[in-house]
CSV table of C-alpha atoms in Angstrom, one decimal:
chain,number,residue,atom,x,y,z
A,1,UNK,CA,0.0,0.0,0.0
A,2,UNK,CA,1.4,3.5,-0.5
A,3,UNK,CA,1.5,6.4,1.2
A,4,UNK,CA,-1.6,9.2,1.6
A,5,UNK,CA,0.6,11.8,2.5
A,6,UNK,CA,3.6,13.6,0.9
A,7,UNK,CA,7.1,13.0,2.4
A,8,UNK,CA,10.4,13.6,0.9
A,9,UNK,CA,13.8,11.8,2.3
A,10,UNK,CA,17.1,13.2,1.2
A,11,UNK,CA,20.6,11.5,0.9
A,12,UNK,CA,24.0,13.1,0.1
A,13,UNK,CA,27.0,10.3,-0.4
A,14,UNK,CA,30.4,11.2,-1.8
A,15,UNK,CA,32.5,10.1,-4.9
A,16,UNK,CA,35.5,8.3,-4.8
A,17,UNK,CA,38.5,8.2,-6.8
A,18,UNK,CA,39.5,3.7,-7.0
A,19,UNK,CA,43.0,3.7,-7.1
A,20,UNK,CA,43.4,-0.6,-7.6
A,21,UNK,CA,41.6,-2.6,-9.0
A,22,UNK,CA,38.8,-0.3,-11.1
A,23,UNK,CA,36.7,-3.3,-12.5
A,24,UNK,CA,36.4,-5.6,-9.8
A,25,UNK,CA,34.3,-5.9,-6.4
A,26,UNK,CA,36.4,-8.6,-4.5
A,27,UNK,CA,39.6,-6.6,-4.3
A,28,UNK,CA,40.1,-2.9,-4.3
A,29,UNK,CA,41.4,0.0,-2.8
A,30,UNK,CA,39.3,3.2,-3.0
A,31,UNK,CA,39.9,7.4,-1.6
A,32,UNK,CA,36.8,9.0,-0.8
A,33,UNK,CA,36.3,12.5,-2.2
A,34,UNK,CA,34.2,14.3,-0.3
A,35,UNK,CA,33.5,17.9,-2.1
A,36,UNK,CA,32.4,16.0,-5.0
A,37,UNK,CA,28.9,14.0,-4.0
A,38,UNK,CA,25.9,13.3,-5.0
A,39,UNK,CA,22.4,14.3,-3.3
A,40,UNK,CA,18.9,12.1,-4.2
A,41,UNK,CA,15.8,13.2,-2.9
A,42,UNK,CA,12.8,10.7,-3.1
A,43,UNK,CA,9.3,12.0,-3.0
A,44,UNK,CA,6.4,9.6,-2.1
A,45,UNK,CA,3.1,9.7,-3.7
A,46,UNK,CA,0.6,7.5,-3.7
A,47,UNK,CA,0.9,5.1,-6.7
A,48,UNK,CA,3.6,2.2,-6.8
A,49,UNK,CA,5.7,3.2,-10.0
A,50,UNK,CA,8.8,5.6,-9.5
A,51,UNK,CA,9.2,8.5,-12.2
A,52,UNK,CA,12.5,10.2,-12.9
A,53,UNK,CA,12.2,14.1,-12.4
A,54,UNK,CA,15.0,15.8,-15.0
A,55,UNK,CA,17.0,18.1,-12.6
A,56,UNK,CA,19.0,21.5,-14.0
A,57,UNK,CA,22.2,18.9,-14.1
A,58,UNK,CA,23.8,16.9,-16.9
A,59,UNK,CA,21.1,15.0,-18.3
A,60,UNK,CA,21.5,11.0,-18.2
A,61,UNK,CA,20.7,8.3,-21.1
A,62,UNK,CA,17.2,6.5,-21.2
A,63,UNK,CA,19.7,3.4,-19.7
A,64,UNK,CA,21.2,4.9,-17.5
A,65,UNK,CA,18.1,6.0,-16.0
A,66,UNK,CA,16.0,2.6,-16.4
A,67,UNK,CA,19.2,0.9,-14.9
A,68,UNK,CA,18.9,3.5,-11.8
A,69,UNK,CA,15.0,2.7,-11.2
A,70,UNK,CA,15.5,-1.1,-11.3
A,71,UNK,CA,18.1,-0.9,-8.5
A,72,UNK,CA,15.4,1.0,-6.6
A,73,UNK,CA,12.8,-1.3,-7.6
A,74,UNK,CA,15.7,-3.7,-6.2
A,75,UNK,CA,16.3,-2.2,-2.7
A,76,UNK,CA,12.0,-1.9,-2.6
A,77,UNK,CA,12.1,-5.7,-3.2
A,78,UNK,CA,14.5,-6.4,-0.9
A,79,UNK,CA,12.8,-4.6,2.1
A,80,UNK,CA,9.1,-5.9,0.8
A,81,UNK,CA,8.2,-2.1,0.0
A,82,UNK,CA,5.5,-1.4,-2.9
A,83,UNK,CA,5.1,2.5,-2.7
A,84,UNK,CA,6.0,4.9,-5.3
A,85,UNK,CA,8.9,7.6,-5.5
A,86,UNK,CA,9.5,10.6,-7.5
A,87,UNK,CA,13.6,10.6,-8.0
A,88,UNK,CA,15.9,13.4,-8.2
A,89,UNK,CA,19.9,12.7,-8.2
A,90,UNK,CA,21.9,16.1,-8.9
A,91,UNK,CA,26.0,15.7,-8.3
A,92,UNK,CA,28.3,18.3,-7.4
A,93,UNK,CA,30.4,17.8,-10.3
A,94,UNK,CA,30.2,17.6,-14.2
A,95,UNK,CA,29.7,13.9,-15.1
A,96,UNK,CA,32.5,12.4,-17.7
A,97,UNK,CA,35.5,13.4,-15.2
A,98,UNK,CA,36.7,9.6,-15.0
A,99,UNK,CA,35.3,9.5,-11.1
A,100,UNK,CA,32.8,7.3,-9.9
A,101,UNK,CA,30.4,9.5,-10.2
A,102,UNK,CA,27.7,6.6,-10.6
A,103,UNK,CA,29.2,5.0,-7.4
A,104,UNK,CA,27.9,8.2,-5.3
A,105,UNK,CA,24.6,8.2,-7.0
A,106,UNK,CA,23.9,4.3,-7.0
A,107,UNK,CA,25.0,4.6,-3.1
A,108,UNK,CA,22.6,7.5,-2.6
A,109,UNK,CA,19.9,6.2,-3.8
A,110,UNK,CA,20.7,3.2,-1.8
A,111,UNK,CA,20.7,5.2,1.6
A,112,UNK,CA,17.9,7.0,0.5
A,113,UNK,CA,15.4,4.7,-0.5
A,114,UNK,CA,16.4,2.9,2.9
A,115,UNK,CA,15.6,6.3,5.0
A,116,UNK,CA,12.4,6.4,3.5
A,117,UNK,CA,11.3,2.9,3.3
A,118,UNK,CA,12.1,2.1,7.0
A,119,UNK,CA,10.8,5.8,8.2
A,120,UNK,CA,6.9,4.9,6.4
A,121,UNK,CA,5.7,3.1,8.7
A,122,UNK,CA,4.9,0.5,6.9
A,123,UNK,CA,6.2,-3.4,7.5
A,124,UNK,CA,8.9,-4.3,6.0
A,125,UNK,CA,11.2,-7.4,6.2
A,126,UNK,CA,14.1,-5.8,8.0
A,127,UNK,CA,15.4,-3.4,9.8
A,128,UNK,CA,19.5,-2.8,7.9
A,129,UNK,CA,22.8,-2.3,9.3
A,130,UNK,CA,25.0,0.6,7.7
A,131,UNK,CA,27.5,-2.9,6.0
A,132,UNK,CA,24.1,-4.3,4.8
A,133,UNK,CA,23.0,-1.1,2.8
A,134,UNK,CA,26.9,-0.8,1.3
A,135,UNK,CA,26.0,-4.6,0.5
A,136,UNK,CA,22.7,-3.8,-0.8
A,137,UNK,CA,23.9,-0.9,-3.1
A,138,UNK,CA,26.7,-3.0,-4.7
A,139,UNK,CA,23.9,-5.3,-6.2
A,140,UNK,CA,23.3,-2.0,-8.4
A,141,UNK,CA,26.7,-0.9,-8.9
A,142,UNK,CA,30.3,-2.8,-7.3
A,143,UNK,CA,32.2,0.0,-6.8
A,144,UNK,CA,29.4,2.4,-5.0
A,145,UNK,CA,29.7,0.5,-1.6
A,146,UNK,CA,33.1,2.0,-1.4
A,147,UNK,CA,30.9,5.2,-1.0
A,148,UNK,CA,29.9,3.9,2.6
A,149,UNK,CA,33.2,4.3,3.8
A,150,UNK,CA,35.7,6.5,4.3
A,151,UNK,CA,38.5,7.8,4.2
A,152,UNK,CA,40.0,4.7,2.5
A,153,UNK,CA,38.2,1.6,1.6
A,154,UNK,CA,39.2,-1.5,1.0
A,155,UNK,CA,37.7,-4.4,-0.4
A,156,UNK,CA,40.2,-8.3,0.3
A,157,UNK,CA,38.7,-11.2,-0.1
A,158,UNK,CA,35.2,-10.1,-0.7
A,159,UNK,CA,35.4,-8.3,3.0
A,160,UNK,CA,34.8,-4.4,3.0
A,161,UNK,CA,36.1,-1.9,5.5
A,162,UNK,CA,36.9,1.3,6.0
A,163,UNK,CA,40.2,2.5,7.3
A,164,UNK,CA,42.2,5.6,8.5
A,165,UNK,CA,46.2,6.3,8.2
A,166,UNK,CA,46.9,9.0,9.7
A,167,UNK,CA,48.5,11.8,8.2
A,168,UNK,CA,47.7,9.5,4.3
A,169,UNK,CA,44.2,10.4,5.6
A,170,UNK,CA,44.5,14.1,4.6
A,171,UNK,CA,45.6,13.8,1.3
A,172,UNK,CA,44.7,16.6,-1.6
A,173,UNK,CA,42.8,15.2,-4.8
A,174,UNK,CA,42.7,16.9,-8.5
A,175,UNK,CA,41.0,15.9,-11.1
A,176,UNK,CA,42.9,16.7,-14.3
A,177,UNK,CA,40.3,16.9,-17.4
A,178,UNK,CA,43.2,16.4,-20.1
A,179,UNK,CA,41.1,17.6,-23.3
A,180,UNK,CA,37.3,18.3,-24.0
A,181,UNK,CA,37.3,14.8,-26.0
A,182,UNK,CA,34.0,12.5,-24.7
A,183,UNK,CA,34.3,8.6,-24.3
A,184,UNK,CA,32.9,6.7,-26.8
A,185,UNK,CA,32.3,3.5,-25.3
A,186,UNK,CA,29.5,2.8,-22.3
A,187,UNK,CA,30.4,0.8,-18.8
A,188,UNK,CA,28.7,-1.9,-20.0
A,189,UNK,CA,30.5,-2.1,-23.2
A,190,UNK,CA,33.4,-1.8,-21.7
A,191,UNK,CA,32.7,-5.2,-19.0
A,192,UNK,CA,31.6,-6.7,-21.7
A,193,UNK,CA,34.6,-6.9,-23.7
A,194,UNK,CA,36.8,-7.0,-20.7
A,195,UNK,CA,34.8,-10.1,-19.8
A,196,UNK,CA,36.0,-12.3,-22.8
A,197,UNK,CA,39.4,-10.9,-22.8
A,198,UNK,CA,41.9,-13.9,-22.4
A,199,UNK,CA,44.4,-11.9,-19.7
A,200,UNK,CA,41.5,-10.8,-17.7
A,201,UNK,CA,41.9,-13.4,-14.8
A,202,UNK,CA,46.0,-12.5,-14.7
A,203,UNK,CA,44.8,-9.3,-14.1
A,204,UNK,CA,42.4,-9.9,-11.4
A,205,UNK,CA,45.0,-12.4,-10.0
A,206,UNK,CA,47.4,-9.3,-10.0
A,207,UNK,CA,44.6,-7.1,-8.4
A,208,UNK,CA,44.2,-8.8,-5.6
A,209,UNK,CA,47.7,-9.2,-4.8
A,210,UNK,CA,48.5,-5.1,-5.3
A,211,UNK,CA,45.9,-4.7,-3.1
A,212,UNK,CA,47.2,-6.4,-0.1
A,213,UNK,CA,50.2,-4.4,-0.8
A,214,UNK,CA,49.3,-1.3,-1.1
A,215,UNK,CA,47.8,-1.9,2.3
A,216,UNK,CA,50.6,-2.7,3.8
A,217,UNK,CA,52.5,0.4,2.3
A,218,UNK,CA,49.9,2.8,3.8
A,219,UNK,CA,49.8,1.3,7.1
A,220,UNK,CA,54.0,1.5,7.0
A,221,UNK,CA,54.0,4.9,5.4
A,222,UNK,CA,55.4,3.4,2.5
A,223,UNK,CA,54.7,6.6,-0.1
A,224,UNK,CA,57.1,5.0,-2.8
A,225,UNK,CA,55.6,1.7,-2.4
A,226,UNK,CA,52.1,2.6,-2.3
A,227,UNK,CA,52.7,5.0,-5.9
A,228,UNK,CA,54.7,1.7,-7.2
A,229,UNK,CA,51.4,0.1,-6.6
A,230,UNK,CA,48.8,2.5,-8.1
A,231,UNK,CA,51.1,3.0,-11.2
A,232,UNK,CA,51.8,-0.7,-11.8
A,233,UNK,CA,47.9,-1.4,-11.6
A,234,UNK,CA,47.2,1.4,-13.6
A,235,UNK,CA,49.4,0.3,-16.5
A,236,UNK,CA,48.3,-3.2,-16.5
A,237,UNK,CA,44.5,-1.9,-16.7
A,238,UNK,CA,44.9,0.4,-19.6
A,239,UNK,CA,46.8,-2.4,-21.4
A,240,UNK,CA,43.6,-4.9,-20.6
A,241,UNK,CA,42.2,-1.9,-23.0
A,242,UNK,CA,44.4,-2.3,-25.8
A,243,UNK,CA,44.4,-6.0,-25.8
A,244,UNK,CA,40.8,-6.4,-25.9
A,245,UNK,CA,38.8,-7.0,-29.4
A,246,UNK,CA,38.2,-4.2,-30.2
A,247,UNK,CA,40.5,-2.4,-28.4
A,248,UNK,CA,39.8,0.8,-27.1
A,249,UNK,CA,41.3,3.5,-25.4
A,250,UNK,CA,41.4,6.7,-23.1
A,251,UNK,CA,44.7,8.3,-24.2
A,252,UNK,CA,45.3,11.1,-25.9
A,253,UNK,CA,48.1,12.6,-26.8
A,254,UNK,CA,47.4,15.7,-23.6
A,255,UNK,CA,47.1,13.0,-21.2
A,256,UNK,CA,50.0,10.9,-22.5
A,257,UNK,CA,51.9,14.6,-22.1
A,258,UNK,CA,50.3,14.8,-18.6
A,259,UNK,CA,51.3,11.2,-17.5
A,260,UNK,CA,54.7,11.8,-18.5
A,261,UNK,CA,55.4,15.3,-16.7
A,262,UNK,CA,54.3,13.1,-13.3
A,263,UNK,CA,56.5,10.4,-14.1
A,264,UNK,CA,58.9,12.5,-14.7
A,265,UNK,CA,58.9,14.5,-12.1
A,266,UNK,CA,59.1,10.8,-9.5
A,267,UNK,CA,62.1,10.1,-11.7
A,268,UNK,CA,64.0,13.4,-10.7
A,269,UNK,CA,63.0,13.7,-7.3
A,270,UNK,CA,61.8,10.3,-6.1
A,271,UNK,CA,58.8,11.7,-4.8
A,272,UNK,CA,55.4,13.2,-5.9
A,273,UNK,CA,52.1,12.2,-6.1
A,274,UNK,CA,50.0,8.8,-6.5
A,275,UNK,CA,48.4,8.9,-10.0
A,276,UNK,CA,46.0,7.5,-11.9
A,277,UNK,CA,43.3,7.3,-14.7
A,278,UNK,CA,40.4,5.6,-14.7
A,279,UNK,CA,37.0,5.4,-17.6
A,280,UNK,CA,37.9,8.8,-19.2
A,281,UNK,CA,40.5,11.1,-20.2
A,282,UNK,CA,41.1,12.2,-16.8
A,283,UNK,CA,44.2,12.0,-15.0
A,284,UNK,CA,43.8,11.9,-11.3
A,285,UNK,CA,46.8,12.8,-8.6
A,286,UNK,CA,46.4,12.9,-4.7
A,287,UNK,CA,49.3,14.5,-2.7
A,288,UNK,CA,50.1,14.4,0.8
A,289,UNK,CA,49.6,17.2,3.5
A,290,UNK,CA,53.5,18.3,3.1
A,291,UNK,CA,53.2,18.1,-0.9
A,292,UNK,CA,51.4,21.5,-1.3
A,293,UNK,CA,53.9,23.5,-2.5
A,294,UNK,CA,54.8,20.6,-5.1
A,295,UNK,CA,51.0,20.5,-5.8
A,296,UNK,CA,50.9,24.3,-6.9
A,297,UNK,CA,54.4,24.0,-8.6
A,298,UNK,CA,53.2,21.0,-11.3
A,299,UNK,CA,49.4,22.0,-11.6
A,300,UNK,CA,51.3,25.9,-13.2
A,301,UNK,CA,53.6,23.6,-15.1
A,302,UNK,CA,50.8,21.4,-16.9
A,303,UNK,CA,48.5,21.6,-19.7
A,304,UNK,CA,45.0,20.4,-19.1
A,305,UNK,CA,41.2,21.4,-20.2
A,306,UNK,CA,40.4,21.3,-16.4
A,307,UNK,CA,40.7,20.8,-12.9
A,308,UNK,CA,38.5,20.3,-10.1
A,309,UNK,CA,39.7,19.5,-6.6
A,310,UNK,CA,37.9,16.3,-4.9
A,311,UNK,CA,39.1,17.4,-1.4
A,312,UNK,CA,38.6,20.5,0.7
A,313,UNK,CA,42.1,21.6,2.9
A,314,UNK,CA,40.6,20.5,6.4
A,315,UNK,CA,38.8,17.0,5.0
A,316,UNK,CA,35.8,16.3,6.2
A,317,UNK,CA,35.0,12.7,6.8
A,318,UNK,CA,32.3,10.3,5.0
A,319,UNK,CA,29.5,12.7,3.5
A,320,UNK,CA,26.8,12.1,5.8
A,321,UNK,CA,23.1,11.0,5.0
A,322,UNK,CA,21.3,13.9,5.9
């Protein structure tokens, strides 16, 4: 039965920038990003189908939105809900910047439709833990239950936690837009032929593996160790690209020019900051707290379309569900 009167429930998760392990769910390593988030608001009514409302934002494909309502339909079903919603997602930042920009929205809608579901009064089949919504929303999209945590997440094993290290917890995050070209080639194209791609399992065998690493690097302050990491698995993805059939790719020649000024730059001074790209022409750095002045130094030395900062100086923590 829905509901006679009007409410609206509002949610507000962040992005996340996955530094291993991009394209898989049991083992990853994830940075949450708090100035760049995503806010859903559900309104109920009083029939049982949900309706898309276009916001002032970006506007999303027919399947991106039909994919979005059937994970709501999913989280209804999973709860034993049959009300209706009116759905509004709006993100703080331009969609098509290589983030997981679908991982704050799947994991907002996730929290949201929760909120409301368990505040209507109505029975439902049970009451969830924070873990069991991150669950929950990774049935719509992997990556978004890193959303759930922060300021690192990581996923061994098919396990997720969260997980703080100190002074790596305040690291800076840019977004580096490297032209104004737009992919060509959809998520689910992209799994797809990543799926039949013979080196895929060496790959995921490698994943897991970095992973563990990397770990262990951030809990010993290993900077060097941890950028070996994030470069190695960020090679080895971008090569999965090329050797798939068809290959595709997201270089160009502005962010080959980008990844080899930061390369560089580790070369000359054994130090800098972690990089990485992931599904776009984006290349992504973080720098530690004592790296400013090295931050300000190579962003006036590069050449990119745009840049948009995923942290705020004094970091908040997880954006909270409101």
């Amino acid at each position: 039965m829905a509901l006679d009167k009007q409410a609206i429930y509002t949610a507000q998760m962040p992005a996340n920038v996955c530094l291993i392990g991009h394209l898989f769910a049991s083992s990853s390593l994830a940075f949450s990003l708090p100035k760049l988030h995503t806010t859903v608001s559900l309104t109920t009514h009083r029939g049982t189908k949900d309706t898309w409302k276009i916001t002032n934002t970006e506007r999303l494909s027919y399947q991106s939105i039909d994919n979005y309502l059937k994970h709501l339909q999913r989280v209804k079903n999973h709860l034993g809900y049959n009300g209706g919603f009116f759905v509004q997602s709006n993100n703080s930042f331009p969609i098509g910047l290589g983030l997981s920009s679908s991982s704050s929205s799947y994991s907002a809608l996730t929290a949201c439709a929760v909120k409301a579901i368990q505040a209507s009064g109505q029975p439902i089949k049970q009451m969830m833990t924070h873990d069991e919504i991150s669950l929950l929303s990774a049935e719509g999209k992997h990556s978004s239950k890193h959303s759930f945590y922060s300021p690192w997440s990581i996923a061994e094993n098919n396990s997720m936690a969260g997980a703080s290290f100190a002074e790596f917890d305040q690291l800076t995050h840019v977004a580096l837009k490297a032209c104004d070209q737009q992919k060509r080639i959809g998520m689910e194209q992209i799994l797809s032929l990543i799926e039949k791609n013979p080196r895929v399992e060496e790959y995921a065998n490698q994943v897991r593996k970095r992973v563990f690493l990397a770990h262990d690097c951030l809990e010993n302050k290993n900077w060097k160790g941890l950028f070996d990491c994030v470069w190695e698995d960020f090679i080895e993805l971008h090569q999965l690209f090329h050797t798939c059939k068809p290959s595709f790719s997201f270089h160009s020649p502005a962010t080959k020019a980008l990844l080899q000024q930061v390369k560089h730059w580790w070369d000359i001074y054994d130090d800098g900051p972690l990089l990485t790209m992931g599904m776009g022409y984006v290349v992504h750095l973080l720098f530690r707290p004592d790296q400013q002045k090295m931050k300000r130094k190579m962003l006036d030395s590069m050449q990119y379309h745009t840049c948009i900062e995923g942290t705020e100086s004094n970091r908040e923590l997880m954006g909270a569900i409101a």
